[in-house]
Tab-separated table of C-alpha atoms in Angstrom:
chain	number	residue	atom	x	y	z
A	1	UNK	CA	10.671	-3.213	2.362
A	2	UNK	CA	12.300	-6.194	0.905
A	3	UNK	CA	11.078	-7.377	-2.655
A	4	UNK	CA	10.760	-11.131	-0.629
A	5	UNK	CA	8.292	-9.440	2.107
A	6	UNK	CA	6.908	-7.404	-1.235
A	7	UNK	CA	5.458	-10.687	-2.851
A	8	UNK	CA	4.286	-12.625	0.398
A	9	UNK	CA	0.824	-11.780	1.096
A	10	UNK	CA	-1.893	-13.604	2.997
A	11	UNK	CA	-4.438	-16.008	2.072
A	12	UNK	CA	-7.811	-14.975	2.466
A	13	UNK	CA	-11.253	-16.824	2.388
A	14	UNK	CA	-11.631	-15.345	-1.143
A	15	UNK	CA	-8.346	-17.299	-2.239
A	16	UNK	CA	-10.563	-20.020	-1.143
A	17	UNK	CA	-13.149	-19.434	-2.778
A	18	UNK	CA	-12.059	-18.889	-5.930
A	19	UNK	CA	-9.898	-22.041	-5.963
A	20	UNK	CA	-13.435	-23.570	-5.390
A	21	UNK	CA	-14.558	-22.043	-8.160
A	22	UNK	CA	-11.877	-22.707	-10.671
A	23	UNK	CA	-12.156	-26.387	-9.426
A	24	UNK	CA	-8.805	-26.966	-7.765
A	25	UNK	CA	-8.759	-29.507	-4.483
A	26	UNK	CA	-7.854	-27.977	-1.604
A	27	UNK	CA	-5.445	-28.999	0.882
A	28	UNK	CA	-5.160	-28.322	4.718
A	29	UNK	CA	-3.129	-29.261	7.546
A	30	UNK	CA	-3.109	-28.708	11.147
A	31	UNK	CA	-0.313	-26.885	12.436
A	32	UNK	CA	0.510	-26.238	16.515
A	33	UNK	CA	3.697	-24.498	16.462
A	34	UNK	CA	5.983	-22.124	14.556
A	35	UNK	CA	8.353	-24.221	13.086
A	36	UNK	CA	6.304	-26.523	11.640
A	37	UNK	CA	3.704	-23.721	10.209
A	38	UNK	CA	6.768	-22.062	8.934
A	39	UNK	CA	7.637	-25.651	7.224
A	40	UNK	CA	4.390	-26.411	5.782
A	41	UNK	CA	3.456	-22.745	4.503
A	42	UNK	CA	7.113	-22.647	2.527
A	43	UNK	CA	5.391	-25.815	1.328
A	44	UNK	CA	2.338	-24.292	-0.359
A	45	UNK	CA	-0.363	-25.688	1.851
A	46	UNK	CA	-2.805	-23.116	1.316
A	47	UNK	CA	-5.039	-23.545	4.909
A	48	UNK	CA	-3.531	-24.624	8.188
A	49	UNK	CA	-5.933	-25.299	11.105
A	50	UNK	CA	-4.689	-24.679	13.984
A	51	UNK	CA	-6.639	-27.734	15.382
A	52	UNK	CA	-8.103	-28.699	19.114
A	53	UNK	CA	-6.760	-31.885	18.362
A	54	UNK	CA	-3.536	-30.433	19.898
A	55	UNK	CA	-4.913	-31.140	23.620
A	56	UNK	CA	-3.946	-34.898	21.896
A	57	UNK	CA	-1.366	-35.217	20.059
A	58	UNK	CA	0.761	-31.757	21.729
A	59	UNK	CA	-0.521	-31.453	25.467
A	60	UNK	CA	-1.230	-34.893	26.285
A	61	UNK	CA	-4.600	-35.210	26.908
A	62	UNK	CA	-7.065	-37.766	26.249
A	63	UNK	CA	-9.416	-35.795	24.198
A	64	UNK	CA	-10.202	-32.314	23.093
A	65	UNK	CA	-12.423	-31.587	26.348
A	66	UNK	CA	-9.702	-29.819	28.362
A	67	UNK	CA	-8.287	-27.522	25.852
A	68	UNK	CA	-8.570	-23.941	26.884
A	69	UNK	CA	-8.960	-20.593	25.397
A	70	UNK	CA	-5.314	-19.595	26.756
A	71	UNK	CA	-4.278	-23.231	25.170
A	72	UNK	CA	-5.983	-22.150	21.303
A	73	UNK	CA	-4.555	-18.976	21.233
A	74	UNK	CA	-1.393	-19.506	22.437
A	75	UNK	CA	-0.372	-22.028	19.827
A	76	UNK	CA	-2.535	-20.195	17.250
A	77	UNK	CA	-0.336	-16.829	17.786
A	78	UNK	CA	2.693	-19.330	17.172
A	79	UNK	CA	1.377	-20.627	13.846
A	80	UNK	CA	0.500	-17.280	12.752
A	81	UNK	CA	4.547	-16.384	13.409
A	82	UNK	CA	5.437	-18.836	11.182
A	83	UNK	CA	2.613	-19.116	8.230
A	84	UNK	CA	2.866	-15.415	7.037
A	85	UNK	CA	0.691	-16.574	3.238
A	86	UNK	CA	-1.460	-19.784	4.426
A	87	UNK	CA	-4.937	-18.852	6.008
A	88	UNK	CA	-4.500	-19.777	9.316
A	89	UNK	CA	-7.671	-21.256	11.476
A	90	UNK	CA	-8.044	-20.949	15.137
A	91	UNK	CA	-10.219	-23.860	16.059
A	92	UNK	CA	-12.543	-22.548	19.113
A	93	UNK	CA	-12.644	-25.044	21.962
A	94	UNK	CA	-15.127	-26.912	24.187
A	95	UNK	CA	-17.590	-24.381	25.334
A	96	UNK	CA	-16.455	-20.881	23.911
A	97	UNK	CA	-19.574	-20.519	21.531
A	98	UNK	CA	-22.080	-21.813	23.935
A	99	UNK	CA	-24.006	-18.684	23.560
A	100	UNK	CA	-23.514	-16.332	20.822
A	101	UNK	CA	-22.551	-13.218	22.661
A	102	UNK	CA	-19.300	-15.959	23.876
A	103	UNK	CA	-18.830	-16.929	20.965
A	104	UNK	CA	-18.571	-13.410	19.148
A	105	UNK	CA	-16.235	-12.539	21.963
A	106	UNK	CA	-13.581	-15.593	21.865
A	107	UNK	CA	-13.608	-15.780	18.063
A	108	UNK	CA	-12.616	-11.852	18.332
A	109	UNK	CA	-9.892	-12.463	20.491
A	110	UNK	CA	-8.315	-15.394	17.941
A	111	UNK	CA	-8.361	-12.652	15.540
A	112	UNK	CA	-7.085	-9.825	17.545
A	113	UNK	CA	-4.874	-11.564	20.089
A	114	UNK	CA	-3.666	-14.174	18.124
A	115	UNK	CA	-3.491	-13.184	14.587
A	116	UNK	CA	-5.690	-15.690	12.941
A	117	UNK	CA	-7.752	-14.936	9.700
A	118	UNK	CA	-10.864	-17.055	10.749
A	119	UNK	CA	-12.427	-19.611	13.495
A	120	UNK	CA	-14.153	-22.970	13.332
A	121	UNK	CA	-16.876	-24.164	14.965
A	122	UNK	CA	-18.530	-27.508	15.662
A	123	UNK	CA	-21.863	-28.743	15.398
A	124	UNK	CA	-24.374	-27.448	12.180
A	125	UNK	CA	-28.041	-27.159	13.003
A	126	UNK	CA	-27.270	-26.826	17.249
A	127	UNK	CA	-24.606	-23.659	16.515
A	128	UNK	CA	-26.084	-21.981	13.558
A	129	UNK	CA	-26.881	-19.065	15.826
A	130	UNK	CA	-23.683	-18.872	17.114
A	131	UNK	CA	-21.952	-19.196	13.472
A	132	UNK	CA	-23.835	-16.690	12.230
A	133	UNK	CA	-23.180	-14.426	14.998
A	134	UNK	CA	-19.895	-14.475	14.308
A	135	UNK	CA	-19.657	-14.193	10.738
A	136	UNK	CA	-22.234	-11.178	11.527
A	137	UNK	CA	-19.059	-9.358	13.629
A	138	UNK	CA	-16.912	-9.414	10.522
A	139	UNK	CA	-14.866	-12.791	11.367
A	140	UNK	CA	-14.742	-15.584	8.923
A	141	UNK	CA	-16.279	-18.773	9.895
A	142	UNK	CA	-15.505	-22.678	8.929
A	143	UNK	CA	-17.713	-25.161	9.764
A	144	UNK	CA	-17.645	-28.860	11.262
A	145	UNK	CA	-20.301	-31.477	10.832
A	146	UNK	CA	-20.132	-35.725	11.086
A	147	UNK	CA	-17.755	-36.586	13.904
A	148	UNK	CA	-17.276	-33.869	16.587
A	149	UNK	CA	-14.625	-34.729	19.042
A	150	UNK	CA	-16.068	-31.483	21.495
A	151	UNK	CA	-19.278	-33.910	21.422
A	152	UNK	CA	-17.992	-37.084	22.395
A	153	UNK	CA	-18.953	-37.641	25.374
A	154	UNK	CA	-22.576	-37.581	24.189
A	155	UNK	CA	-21.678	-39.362	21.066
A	156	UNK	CA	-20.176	-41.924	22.359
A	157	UNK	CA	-17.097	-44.085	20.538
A	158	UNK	CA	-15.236	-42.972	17.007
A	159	UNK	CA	-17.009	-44.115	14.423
A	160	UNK	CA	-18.524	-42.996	11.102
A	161	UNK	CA	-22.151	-41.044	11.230
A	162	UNK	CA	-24.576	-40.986	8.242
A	163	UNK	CA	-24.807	-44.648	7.523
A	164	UNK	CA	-28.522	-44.871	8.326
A	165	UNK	CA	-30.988	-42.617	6.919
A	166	UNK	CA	-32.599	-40.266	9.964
A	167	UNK	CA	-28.316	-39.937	10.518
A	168	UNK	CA	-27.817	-38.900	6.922
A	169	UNK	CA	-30.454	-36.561	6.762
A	170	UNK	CA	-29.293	-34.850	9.834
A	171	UNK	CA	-26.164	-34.549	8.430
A	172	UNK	CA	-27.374	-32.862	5.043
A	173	UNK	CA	-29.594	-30.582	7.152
A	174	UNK	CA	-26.575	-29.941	9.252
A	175	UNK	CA	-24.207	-29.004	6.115
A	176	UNK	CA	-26.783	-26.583	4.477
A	177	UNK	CA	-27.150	-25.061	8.311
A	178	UNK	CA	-23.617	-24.328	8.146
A	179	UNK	CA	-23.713	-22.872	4.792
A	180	UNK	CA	-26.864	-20.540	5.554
A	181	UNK	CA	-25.322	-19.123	8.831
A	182	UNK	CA	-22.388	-17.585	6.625
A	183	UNK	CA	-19.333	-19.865	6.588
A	184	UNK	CA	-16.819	-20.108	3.857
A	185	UNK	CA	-16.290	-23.839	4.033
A	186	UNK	CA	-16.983	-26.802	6.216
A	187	UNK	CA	-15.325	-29.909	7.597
A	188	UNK	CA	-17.019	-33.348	6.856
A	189	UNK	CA	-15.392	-35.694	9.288
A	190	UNK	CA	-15.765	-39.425	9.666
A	191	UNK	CA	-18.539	-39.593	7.074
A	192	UNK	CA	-19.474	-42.274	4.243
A	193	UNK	CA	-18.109	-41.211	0.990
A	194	UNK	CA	-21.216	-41.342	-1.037
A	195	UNK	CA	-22.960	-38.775	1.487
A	196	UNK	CA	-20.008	-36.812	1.752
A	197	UNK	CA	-20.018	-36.363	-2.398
A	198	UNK	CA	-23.778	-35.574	-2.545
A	199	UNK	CA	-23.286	-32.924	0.680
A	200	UNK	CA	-20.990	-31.260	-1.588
A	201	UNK	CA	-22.546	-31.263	-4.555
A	202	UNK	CA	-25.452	-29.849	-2.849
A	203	UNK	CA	-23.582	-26.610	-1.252
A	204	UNK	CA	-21.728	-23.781	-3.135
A	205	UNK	CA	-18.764	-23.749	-0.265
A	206	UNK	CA	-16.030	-26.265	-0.027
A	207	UNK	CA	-16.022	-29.313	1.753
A	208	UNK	CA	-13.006	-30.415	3.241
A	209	UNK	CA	-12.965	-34.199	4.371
A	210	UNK	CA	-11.181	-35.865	7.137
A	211	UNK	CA	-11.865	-39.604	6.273
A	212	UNK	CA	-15.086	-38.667	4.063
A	213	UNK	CA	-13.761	-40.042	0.972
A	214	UNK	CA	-12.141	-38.564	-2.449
A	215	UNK	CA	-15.208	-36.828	-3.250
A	216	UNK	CA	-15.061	-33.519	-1.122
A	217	UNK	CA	-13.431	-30.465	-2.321
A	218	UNK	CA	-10.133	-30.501	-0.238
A	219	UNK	CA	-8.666	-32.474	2.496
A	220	UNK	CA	-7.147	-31.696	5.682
A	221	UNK	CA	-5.069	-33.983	8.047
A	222	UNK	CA	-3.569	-33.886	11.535
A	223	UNK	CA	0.261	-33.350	10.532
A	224	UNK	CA	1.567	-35.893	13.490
A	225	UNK	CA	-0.273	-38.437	11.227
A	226	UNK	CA	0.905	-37.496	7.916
A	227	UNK	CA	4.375	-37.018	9.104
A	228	UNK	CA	4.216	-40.561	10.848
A	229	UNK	CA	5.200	-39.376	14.994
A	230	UNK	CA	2.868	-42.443	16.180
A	231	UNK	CA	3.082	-46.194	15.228
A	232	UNK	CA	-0.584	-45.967	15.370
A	233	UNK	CA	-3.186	-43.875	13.029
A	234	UNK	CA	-6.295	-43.708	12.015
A	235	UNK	CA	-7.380	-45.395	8.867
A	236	UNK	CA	-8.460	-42.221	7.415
A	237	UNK	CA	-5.219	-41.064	8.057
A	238	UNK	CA	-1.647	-41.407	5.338
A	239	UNK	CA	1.846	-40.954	6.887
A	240	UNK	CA	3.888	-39.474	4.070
A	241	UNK	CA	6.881	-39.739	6.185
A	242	UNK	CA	8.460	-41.825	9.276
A	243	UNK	CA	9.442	-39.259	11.933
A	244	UNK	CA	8.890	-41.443	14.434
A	245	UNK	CA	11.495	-43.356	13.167
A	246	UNK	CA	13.746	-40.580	12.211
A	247	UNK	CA	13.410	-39.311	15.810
A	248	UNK	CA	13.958	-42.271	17.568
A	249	UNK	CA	16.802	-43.026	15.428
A	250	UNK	CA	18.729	-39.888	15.723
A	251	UNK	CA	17.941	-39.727	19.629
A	252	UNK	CA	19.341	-43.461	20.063
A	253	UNK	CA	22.603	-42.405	18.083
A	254	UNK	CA	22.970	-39.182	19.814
A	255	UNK	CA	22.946	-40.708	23.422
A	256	UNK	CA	25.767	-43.081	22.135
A	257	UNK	CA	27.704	-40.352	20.998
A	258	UNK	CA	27.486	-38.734	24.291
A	259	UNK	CA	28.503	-42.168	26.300
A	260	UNK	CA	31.236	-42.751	24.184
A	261	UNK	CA	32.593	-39.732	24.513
A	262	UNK	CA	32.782	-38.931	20.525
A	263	UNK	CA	30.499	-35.705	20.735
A	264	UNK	CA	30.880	-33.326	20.977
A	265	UNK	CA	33.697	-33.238	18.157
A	266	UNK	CA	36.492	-30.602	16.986
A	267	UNK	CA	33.540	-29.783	14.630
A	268	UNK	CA	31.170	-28.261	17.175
A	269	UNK	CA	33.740	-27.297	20.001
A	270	UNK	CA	34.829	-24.034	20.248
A	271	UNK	CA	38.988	-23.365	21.497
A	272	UNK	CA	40.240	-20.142	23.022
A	273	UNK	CA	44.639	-19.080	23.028
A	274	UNK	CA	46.252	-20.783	25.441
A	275	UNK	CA	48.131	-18.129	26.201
A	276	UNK	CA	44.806	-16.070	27.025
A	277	UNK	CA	43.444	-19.129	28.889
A	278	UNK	CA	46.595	-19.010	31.490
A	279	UNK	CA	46.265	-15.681	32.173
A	280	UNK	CA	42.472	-16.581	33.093
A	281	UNK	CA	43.827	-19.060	35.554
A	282	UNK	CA	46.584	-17.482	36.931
A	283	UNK	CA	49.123	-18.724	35.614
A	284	UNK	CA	50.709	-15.840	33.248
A	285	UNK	CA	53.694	-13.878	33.982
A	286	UNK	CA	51.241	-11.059	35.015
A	287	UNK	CA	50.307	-13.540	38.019
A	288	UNK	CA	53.292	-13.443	39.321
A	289	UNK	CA	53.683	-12.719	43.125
A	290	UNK	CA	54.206	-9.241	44.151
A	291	UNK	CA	56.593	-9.844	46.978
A	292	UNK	CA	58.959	-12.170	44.440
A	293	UNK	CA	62.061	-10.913	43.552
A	294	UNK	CA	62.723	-9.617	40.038
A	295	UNK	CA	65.899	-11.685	38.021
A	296	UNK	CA	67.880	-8.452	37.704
A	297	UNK	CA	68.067	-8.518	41.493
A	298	UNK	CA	66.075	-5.263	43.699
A	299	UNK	CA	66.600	-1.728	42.298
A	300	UNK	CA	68.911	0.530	44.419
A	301	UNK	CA	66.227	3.184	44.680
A	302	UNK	CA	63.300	1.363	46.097
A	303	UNK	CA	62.280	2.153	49.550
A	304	UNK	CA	62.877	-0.299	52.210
């Protein structure tokens, strides 16, 4: 064994925990594909989510409802290729912890088919049972309270939750359901930044906020936004980069090249010996007719 592959070893939820502890914010990403997990783990990000948000911003869809079991783990197994010390997340979709004898058995198979080191799950008080199922079998469980995108058909438009008291309440009931079922950590999404600080200073697990202000205790985003693919995000969201631009850019120039004739260039074409190239098309001395007659004239010997 290499002494590279010696000092890479994988995150676990007590990495997580004890950065909690010692204070330090934590920051997570979702991640859909090799490559990019493979980017943002040489980064240091020390959770990726491997988020149902890809139905989105990956497959095309226009929500989270039609994202599949076959969908999750497919890109989840990806991730896990290419993240080899973040904790990676499988996030179960729409329907796979109904009940929690389903939801024992599809969070097992992110773990065992797909390589993941723990699930999430939406909802607080309505999936405690199901949470705690799960983190009953053995498999680590993050939570996901505020705005649930599995739920929005019965919720209705995006917008913030917990601005009005019987909504805040819920939520803190929700949170501290969450954190009595088992789970290591839980998502605040879409919340008002005063309620998401007082949730967290009222559970022992991190909070990780997805427009629920500075005060949780880490923050995760969805990587087409930070890395700037669309021209339009969410407010919650910061592009730290303009790939969208980048990409267009380089796409534009490249399909100019090609018109114009100018690549590909020497640089990236590969030549063979002409000599060797004739003889492939027939036109070496080797190719020569058989019935021709040689320039010394025909032997004396040969039969006629």
């Amino acid at each position: 064994m290499s002494a590279t592959a010696e000092t890479i070893r994988r995150l676990t939820v007590n990495d997580i925990a004890k950065l909690h502890a010692e204070g330090e914010r934590i920051a997570m990403l979702t991640a859909y594909d090799y490559p990019t997990a493979k980017l943002l783990d040489e980064a240091g990000i020390p959770m990726l989510l491997v988020g149902d948000s890809l139905g989105r911003v990956i497959l095309g869809y226009e929500n989270e409802i039609p994202v599949s079991m076959a969908d999750m783990l497919h890109h989840t197994a990806a991730v896990t290729r290419g993240a080899k010390h973040a904790l990676v997340i499988g996030d179960m979709p729409f329907l796979s912890y109904a009940t929690s004898e389903a939801a024992v058995a599809n969070a097992g198979r992110f773990l065992a088919e797909a390589g993941a080191q723990a699930v999430k799950l939406e909802g607080g008080v309505r999936s405690g049972r199901s949470m705690e199922a799960v983190v009953r079998a053995g498999i680590p469980v993050m939570g996901h309270i505020g705005w649930t995108p599995q739920a929005a058909n019965a919720a209705g438009k995006v917008r913030v939750l917990g601005k009005n008291r019987d909504q805040g309440r819920a939520l803190l009931q929700d949170a501290l359901a969450v954190q009595e079922a088992g789970a290591f950590a839980i998502v605040l999404e879409l919340v008002p930044e005063q309620l998401a600080a007082a949730i967290t200073e009222r559970l022992h697990i991190p909070t990780i906020g997805i427009g629920a202000g500075a005060g949780c205790s880490g923050q995760v985003q969805v990587v087409t936004d930070l890395l700037g693919f669309d021209a339009w995000r969410p407010r919650h969201a910061k592009a730290y980069a303009d790939l969208r631009g980048t990409i267009l850019e380089a796409a534009r120039a490249y399909a100019s090249d090609v018109a114009a004739g100018t690549f590909p260039a020497a640089e990236q074409t590969v030549r063979m010996d002409d000599a060797v190239l004739d003889e492939v098309l027939g036109r070496g001395s080797s190719d020569r007719p058989a019935g021709s007659i040689p320039v010394g004239g025909i032997p004396l010997d040969r039969d006629l």
